[in-house]
XYZ file of C-alpha atoms in Angstrom:
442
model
C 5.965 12.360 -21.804
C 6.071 14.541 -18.715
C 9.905 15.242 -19.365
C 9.381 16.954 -22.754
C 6.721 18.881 -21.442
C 9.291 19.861 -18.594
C 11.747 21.068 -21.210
C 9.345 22.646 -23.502
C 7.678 24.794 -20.559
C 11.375 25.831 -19.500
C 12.105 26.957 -23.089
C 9.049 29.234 -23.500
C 9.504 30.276 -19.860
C 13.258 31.905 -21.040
C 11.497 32.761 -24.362
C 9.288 35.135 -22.585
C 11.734 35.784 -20.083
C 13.831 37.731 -23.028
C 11.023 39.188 -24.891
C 10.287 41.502 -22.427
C 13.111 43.827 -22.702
C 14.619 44.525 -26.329
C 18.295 44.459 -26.935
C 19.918 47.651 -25.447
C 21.694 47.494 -29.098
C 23.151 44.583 -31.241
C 26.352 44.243 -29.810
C 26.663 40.414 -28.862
C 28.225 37.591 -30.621
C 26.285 35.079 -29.005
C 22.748 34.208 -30.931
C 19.370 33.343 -29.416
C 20.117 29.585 -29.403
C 23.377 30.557 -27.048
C 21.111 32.640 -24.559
C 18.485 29.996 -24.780
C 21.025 27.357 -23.732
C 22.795 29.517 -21.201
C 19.648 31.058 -19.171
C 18.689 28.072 -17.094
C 22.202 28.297 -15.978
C 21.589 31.976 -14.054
C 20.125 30.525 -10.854
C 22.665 28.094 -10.597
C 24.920 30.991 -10.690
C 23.096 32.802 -8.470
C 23.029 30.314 -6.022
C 26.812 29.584 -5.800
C 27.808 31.689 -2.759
C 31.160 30.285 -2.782
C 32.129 31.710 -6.189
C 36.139 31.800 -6.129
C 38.878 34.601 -7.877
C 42.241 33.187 -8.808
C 44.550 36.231 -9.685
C 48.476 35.968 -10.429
C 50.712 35.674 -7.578
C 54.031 37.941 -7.288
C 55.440 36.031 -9.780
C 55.022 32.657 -12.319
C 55.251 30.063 -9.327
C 52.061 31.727 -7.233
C 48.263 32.196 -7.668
C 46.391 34.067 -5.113
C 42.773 32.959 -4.299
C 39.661 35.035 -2.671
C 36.504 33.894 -1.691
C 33.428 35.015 0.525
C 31.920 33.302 3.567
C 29.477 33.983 6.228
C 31.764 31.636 8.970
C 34.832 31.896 10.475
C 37.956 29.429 10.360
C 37.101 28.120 6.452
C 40.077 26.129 5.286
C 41.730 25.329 1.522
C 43.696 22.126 0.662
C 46.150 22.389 -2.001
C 47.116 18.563 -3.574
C 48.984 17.049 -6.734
C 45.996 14.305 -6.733
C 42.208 14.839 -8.603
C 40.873 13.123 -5.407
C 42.693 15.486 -3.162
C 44.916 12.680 -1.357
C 48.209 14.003 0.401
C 46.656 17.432 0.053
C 48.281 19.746 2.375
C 46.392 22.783 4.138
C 47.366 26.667 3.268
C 46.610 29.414 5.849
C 43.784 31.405 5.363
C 43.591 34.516 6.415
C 40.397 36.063 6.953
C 39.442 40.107 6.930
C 36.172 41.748 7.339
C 33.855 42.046 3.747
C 30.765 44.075 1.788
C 28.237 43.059 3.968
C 29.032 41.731 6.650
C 30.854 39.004 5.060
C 34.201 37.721 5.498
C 36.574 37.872 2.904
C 38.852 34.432 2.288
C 42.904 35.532 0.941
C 45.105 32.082 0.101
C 48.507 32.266 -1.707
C 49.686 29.200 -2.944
C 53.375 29.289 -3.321
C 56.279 27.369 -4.883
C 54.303 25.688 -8.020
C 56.147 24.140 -10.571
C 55.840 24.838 -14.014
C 54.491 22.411 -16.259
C 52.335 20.502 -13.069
C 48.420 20.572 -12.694
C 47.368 21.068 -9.013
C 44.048 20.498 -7.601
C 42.735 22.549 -4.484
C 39.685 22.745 -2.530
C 38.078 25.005 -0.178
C 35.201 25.343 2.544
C 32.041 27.392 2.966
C 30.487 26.694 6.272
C 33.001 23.144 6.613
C 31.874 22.028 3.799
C 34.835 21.532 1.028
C 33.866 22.599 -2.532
C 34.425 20.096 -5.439
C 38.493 19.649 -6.890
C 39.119 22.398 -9.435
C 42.506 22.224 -11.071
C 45.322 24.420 -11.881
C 48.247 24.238 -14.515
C 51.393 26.683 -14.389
C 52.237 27.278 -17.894
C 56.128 27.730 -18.963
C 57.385 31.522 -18.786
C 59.361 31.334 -22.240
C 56.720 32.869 -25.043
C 53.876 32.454 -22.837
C 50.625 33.734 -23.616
C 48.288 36.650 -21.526
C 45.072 37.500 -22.804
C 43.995 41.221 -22.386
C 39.768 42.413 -22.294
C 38.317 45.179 -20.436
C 34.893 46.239 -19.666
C 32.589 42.908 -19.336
C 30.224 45.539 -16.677
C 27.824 43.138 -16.307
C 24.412 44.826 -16.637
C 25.635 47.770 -18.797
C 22.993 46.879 -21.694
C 19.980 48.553 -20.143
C 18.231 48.386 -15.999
C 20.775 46.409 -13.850
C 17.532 45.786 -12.202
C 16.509 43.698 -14.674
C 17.217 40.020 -14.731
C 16.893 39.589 -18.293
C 19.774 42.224 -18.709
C 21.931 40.458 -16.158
C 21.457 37.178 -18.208
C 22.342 38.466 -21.379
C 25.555 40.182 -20.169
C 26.484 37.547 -18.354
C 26.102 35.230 -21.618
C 28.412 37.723 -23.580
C 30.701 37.276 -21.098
C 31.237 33.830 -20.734
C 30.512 33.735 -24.861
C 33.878 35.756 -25.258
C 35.804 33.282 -22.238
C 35.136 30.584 -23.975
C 35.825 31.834 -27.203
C 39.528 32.651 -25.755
C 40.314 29.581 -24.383
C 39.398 27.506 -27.100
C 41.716 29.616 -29.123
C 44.458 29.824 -26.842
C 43.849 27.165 -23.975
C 47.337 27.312 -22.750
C 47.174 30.290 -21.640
C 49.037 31.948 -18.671
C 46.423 34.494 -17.140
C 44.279 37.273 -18.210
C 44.432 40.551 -17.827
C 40.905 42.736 -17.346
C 41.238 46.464 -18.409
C 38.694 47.506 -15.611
C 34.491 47.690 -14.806
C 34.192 44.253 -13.912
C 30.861 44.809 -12.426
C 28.455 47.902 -12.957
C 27.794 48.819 -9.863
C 30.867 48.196 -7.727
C 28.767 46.638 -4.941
C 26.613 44.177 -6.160
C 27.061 40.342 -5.814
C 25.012 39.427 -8.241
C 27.270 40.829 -11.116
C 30.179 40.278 -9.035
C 28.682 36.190 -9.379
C 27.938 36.351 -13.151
C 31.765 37.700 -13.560
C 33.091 35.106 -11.682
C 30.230 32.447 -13.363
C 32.715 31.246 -16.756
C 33.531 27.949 -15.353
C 37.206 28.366 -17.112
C 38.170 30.774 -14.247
C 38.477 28.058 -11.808
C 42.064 27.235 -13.514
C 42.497 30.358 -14.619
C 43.834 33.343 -12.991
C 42.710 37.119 -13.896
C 44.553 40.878 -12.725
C 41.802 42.869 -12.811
C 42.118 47.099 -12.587
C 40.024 48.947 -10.874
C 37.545 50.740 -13.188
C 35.001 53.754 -12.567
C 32.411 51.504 -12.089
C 34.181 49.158 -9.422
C 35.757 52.478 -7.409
C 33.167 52.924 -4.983
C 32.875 49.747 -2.977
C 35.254 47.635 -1.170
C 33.670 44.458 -2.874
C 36.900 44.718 -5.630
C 39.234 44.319 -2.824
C 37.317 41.789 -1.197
C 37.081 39.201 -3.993
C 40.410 39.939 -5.524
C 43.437 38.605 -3.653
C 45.725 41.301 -5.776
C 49.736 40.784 -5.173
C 52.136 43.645 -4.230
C 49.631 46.127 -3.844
C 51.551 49.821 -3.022
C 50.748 51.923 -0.249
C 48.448 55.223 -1.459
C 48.073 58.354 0.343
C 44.510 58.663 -1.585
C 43.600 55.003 -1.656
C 39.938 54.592 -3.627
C 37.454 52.268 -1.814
C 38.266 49.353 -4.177
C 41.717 49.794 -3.502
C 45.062 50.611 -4.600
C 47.758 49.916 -7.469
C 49.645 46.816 -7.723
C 52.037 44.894 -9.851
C 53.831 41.370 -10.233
C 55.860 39.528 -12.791
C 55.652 36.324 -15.240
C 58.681 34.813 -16.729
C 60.758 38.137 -18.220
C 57.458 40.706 -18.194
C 56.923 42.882 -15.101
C 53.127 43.633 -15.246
C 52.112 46.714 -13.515
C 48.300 47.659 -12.807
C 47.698 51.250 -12.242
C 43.870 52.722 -10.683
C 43.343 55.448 -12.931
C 40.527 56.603 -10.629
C 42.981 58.075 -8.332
C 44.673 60.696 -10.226
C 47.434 61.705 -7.566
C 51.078 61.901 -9.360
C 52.632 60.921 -6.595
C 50.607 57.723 -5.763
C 50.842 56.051 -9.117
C 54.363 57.284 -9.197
C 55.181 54.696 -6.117
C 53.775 52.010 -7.698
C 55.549 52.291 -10.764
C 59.026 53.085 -9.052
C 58.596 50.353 -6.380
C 57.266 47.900 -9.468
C 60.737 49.221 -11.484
C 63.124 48.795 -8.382
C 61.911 45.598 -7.298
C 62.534 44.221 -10.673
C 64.950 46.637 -12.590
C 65.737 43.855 -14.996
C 62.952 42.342 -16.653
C 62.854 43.227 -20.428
C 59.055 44.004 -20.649
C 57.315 46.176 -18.716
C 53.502 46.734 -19.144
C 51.083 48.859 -17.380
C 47.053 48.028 -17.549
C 44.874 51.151 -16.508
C 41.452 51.488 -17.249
C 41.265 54.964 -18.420
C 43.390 55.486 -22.008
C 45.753 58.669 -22.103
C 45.598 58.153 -26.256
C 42.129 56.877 -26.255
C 40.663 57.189 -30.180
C 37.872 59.133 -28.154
C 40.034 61.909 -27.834
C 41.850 64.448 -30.511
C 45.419 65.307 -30.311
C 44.563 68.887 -28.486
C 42.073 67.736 -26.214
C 43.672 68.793 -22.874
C 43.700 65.198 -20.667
C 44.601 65.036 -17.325
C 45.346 61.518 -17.415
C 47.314 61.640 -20.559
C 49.281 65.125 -18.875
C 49.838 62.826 -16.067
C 50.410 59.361 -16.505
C 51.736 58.881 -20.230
C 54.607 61.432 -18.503
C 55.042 58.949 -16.237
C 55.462 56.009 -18.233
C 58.054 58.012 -20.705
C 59.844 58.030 -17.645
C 60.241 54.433 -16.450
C 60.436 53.098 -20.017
C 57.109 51.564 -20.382
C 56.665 49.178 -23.467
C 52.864 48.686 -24.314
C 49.904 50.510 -21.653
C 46.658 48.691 -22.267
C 43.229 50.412 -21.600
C 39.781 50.695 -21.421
C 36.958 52.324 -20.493
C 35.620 53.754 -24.076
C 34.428 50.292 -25.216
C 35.502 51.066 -28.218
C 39.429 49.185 -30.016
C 42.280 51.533 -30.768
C 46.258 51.409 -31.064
C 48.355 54.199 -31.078
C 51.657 54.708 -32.926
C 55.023 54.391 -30.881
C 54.364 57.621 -28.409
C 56.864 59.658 -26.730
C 56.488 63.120 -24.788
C 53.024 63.295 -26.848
C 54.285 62.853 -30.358
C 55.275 59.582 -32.131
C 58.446 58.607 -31.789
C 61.244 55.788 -32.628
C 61.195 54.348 -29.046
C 58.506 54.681 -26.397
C 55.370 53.465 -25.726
C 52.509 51.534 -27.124
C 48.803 52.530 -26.074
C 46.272 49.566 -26.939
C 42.456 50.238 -25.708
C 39.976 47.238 -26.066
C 36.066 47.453 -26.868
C 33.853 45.421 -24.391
C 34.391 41.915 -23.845
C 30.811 41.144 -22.904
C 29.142 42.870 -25.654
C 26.870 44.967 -22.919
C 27.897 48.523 -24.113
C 29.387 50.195 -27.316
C 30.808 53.969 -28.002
C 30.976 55.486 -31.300
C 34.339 56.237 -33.287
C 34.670 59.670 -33.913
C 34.830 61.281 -37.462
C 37.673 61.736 -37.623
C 40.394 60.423 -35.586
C 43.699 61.425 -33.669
C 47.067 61.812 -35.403
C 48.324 59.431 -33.072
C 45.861 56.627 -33.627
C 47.120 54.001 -36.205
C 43.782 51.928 -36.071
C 40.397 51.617 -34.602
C 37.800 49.599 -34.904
C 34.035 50.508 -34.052
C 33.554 46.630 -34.045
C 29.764 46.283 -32.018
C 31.219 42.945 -31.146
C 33.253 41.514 -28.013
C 36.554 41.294 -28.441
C 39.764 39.954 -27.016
C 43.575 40.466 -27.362
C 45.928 37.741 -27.124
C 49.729 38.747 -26.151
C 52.680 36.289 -26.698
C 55.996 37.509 -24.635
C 58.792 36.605 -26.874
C 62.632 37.129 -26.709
C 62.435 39.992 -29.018
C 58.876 40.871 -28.973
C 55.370 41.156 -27.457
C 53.103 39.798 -30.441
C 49.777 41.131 -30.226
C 46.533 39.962 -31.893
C 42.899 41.545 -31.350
C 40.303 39.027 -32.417
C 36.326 39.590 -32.752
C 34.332 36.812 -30.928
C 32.076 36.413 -33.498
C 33.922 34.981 -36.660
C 37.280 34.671 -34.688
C 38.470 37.327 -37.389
C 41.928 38.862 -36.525
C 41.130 43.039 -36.682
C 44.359 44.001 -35.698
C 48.116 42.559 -35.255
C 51.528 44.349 -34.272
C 54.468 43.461 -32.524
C 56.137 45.771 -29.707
C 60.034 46.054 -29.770
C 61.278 46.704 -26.352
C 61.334 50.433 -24.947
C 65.151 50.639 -24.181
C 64.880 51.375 -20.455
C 67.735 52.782 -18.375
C 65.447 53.571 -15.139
C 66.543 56.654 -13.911
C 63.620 58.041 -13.582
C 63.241 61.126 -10.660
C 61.556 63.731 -9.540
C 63.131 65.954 -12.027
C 62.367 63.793 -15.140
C 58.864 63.295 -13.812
C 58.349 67.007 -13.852
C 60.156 67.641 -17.012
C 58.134 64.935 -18.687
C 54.709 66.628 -17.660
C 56.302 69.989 -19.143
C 56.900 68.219 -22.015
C 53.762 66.595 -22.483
C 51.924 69.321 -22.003
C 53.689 71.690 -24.947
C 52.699 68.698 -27.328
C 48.820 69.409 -26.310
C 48.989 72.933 -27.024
């Protein structure tokens, strides 16, 4: 008798827990039942000061970890057993954090494809539970590509109630993936992980979807994660590039899976010449690879914008990716889902470069479509739902499929051919490029 009165206090406890603050609008798949269920779970979340990042290594054979502590000489043990035997210690190395933390950075190197590893870590000495992790084959894998989650976007950050529900969305739309494609090889995050780029609290409800224990994420650096080191502290990023104007969060990076060279790009430092090095020294370290894709959070062909409208980041960086041959650029920041046709110096073109832009993937925040939209734009979707983009790297192709998490309805499929690249890209070509670009906005 006492237990159901337990469990029926708890449920009108999180019934009036959400009926003090409306819906900022209707933009979740989840229902009441889902947020019902998933509420008790917030202080759980909350209380988890060991959360743990996994983000793809330099290439298919490493993951990078990141966690935060409050001691010194914390340890991870890396084994090919579920109950950690013959686990072998990786070095830790340990740099200052937000608040007087101490940021955790492990690489684990040299994993096979095909195996399932199992690792463990310490907060205080104290070794978290075995999570595992699987290395999926680099022929036709499959990345999965959302932007925008910005936990406690849907009304007053302040408010837990709003940090519940976004949180929900969020793990809603995770799920939702990875029951779809449970193989997959990483995700990709478009940027605005977090609304305010130094709290914990979202940074813990981001990290909360219990799938990202085995699964790693590249995440961009976003508006809303710019002005706080907490990005770089919880995400171990490979290869990132030297910048001359280096944003708190931090800096560009890039690595590579299978034949794909994946290049992430912070669109919150506009200097030419920065996210110039991190292409070139992306390109030249891996001149070969047959796909090349760029994630940036702010879109140069977002539907939000009409073929005049003069763009600094479209003046700048789309010249820069007609340059080096990019095949697909995927984007953010408008929360709204739009593809553009096969660009090229501004104006469609046989070969050149694919711009995709995805809506929110936590359902916390919506914009409107325009009237009418661009010339360039081939089709957009005002959904009011998450969404998430599955990629499959082919021999021939990058398939691409944009599904709504709640009916699991495809809105939008394509393939990308490969942008011939011949990578002689210079100063002079840069700078020609911009000219070029620039005529086609005038």
């Amino acid at each position: 008798m006492k237990k159901s009165v337990k469990i029926s206090a708890l449920v009108l406890a999180v019934a009036m827990l959400f009926s003090v603050t409306a819906f900022a609008e209707s933009g979740y798949a989840h229902t009441d039942k889902d947020l019902l269920a998933f509420a008790p779970k917030w202080e759980i979340i909350q209380a988890d000061d060991t959360v743990i990042s996994l983000v793809p290594g330099k290439c298919q054979g490493e993951i990078n970890f990141a966690w935060l502590s409050r001691t010194e000489g914390e340890q991870f043990m890396l084994s090919e057993n579920k109950d950690m035997s013959d686990a072998k210690s990786l070095q830790v190395v340990q740099m200052s954090a937000i608040n007087g933390l101490i940021s955790n950075n492990v690489t684990a190197t040299d994993l096979e494809e095909g195996k399932t590893y199992y690792y463990s870590y310490t907060e205080n000495g104290i070794f978290s539970e075995a999570e595992k992790i699987t290395i999926q084959p680099d022929e036709n894998f499959t990345a999965l590509y959302i932007s925008d989650a910005q936990i406690g976007r849907s009304g007053d950050e302040e408010l837990k109630e709003v940090l519940v529900r976004d949180t929900c969305g969020w793990n809603f739309t995770v799920d939702k993936m990875m029951a779809k494609y449970p193989d997959a090889a990483f995700v990709i995050s478009g940027g605005d992980q977090f609304q305010s780029p130094d709290s914990l609290v979202q940074m813990k409800a981001y990290l909360s979807p219990e799938e990202l224990r085995s699964l790693p994420v590249a995440n961009t650096i976003g508006n809303h994660d710019d002005d706080s080191t907490l990005y770089g502290d919880i995400f171990n990023n490979p290869n990132e590039v030297f910048e001359l104007f280096k944003s708190e969060a931090g800096t560009g990076y890039f690595y590579t899976y299978g034949d794909s060279l994946f290049i992430n790009i912070n669109t919150e430092n506009t200097s030419l010449t920065d996210s110039e090095r991190v292409i070139r020294k992306a390109v030249k370290a891996h001149p070969d690879k047959k796909w090349r894709v760029v994630t940036m959070h702010r879109n140069p062909y977002s539907a939000s914008l009409s073929d005049n409208d003069f763009s600094d980041i479209r003046l700048l960086f789309s010249s820069l990716y007609d340059c080096y041959d990019i095949d697909l650029v995927l984007a953010g920041h408008d929360h709204l889902y739009s593809r553009t046709k096969v660009m090229y110096g501004g104006k469609e073109a046989e070969e050149g470069t694919v711009y995709l832009q995805t809506s929110s993937a936590s359902g916390s925040n919506y914009d409107p479509l325009p009237e009418e939209t661009a010339s360039f734009i081939v089709s957009a979707f005002d959904t009011r739902v998450p969404t998430y983009t599955a990629l499959t790297f082919g021999t021939d192709t990058i398939e691409i499929s944009t599904y709504r998490t709640d009916t699991d309805e495809i809105i939008d499929s394509f393939d990308v051919e490969d942008n011939v690249a011949d990578s002689k890209a210079n100063c002079f070509t840069v700078i020609f490029s911009i000219f070029r670009t620039l005529f086609s906005m005038i």
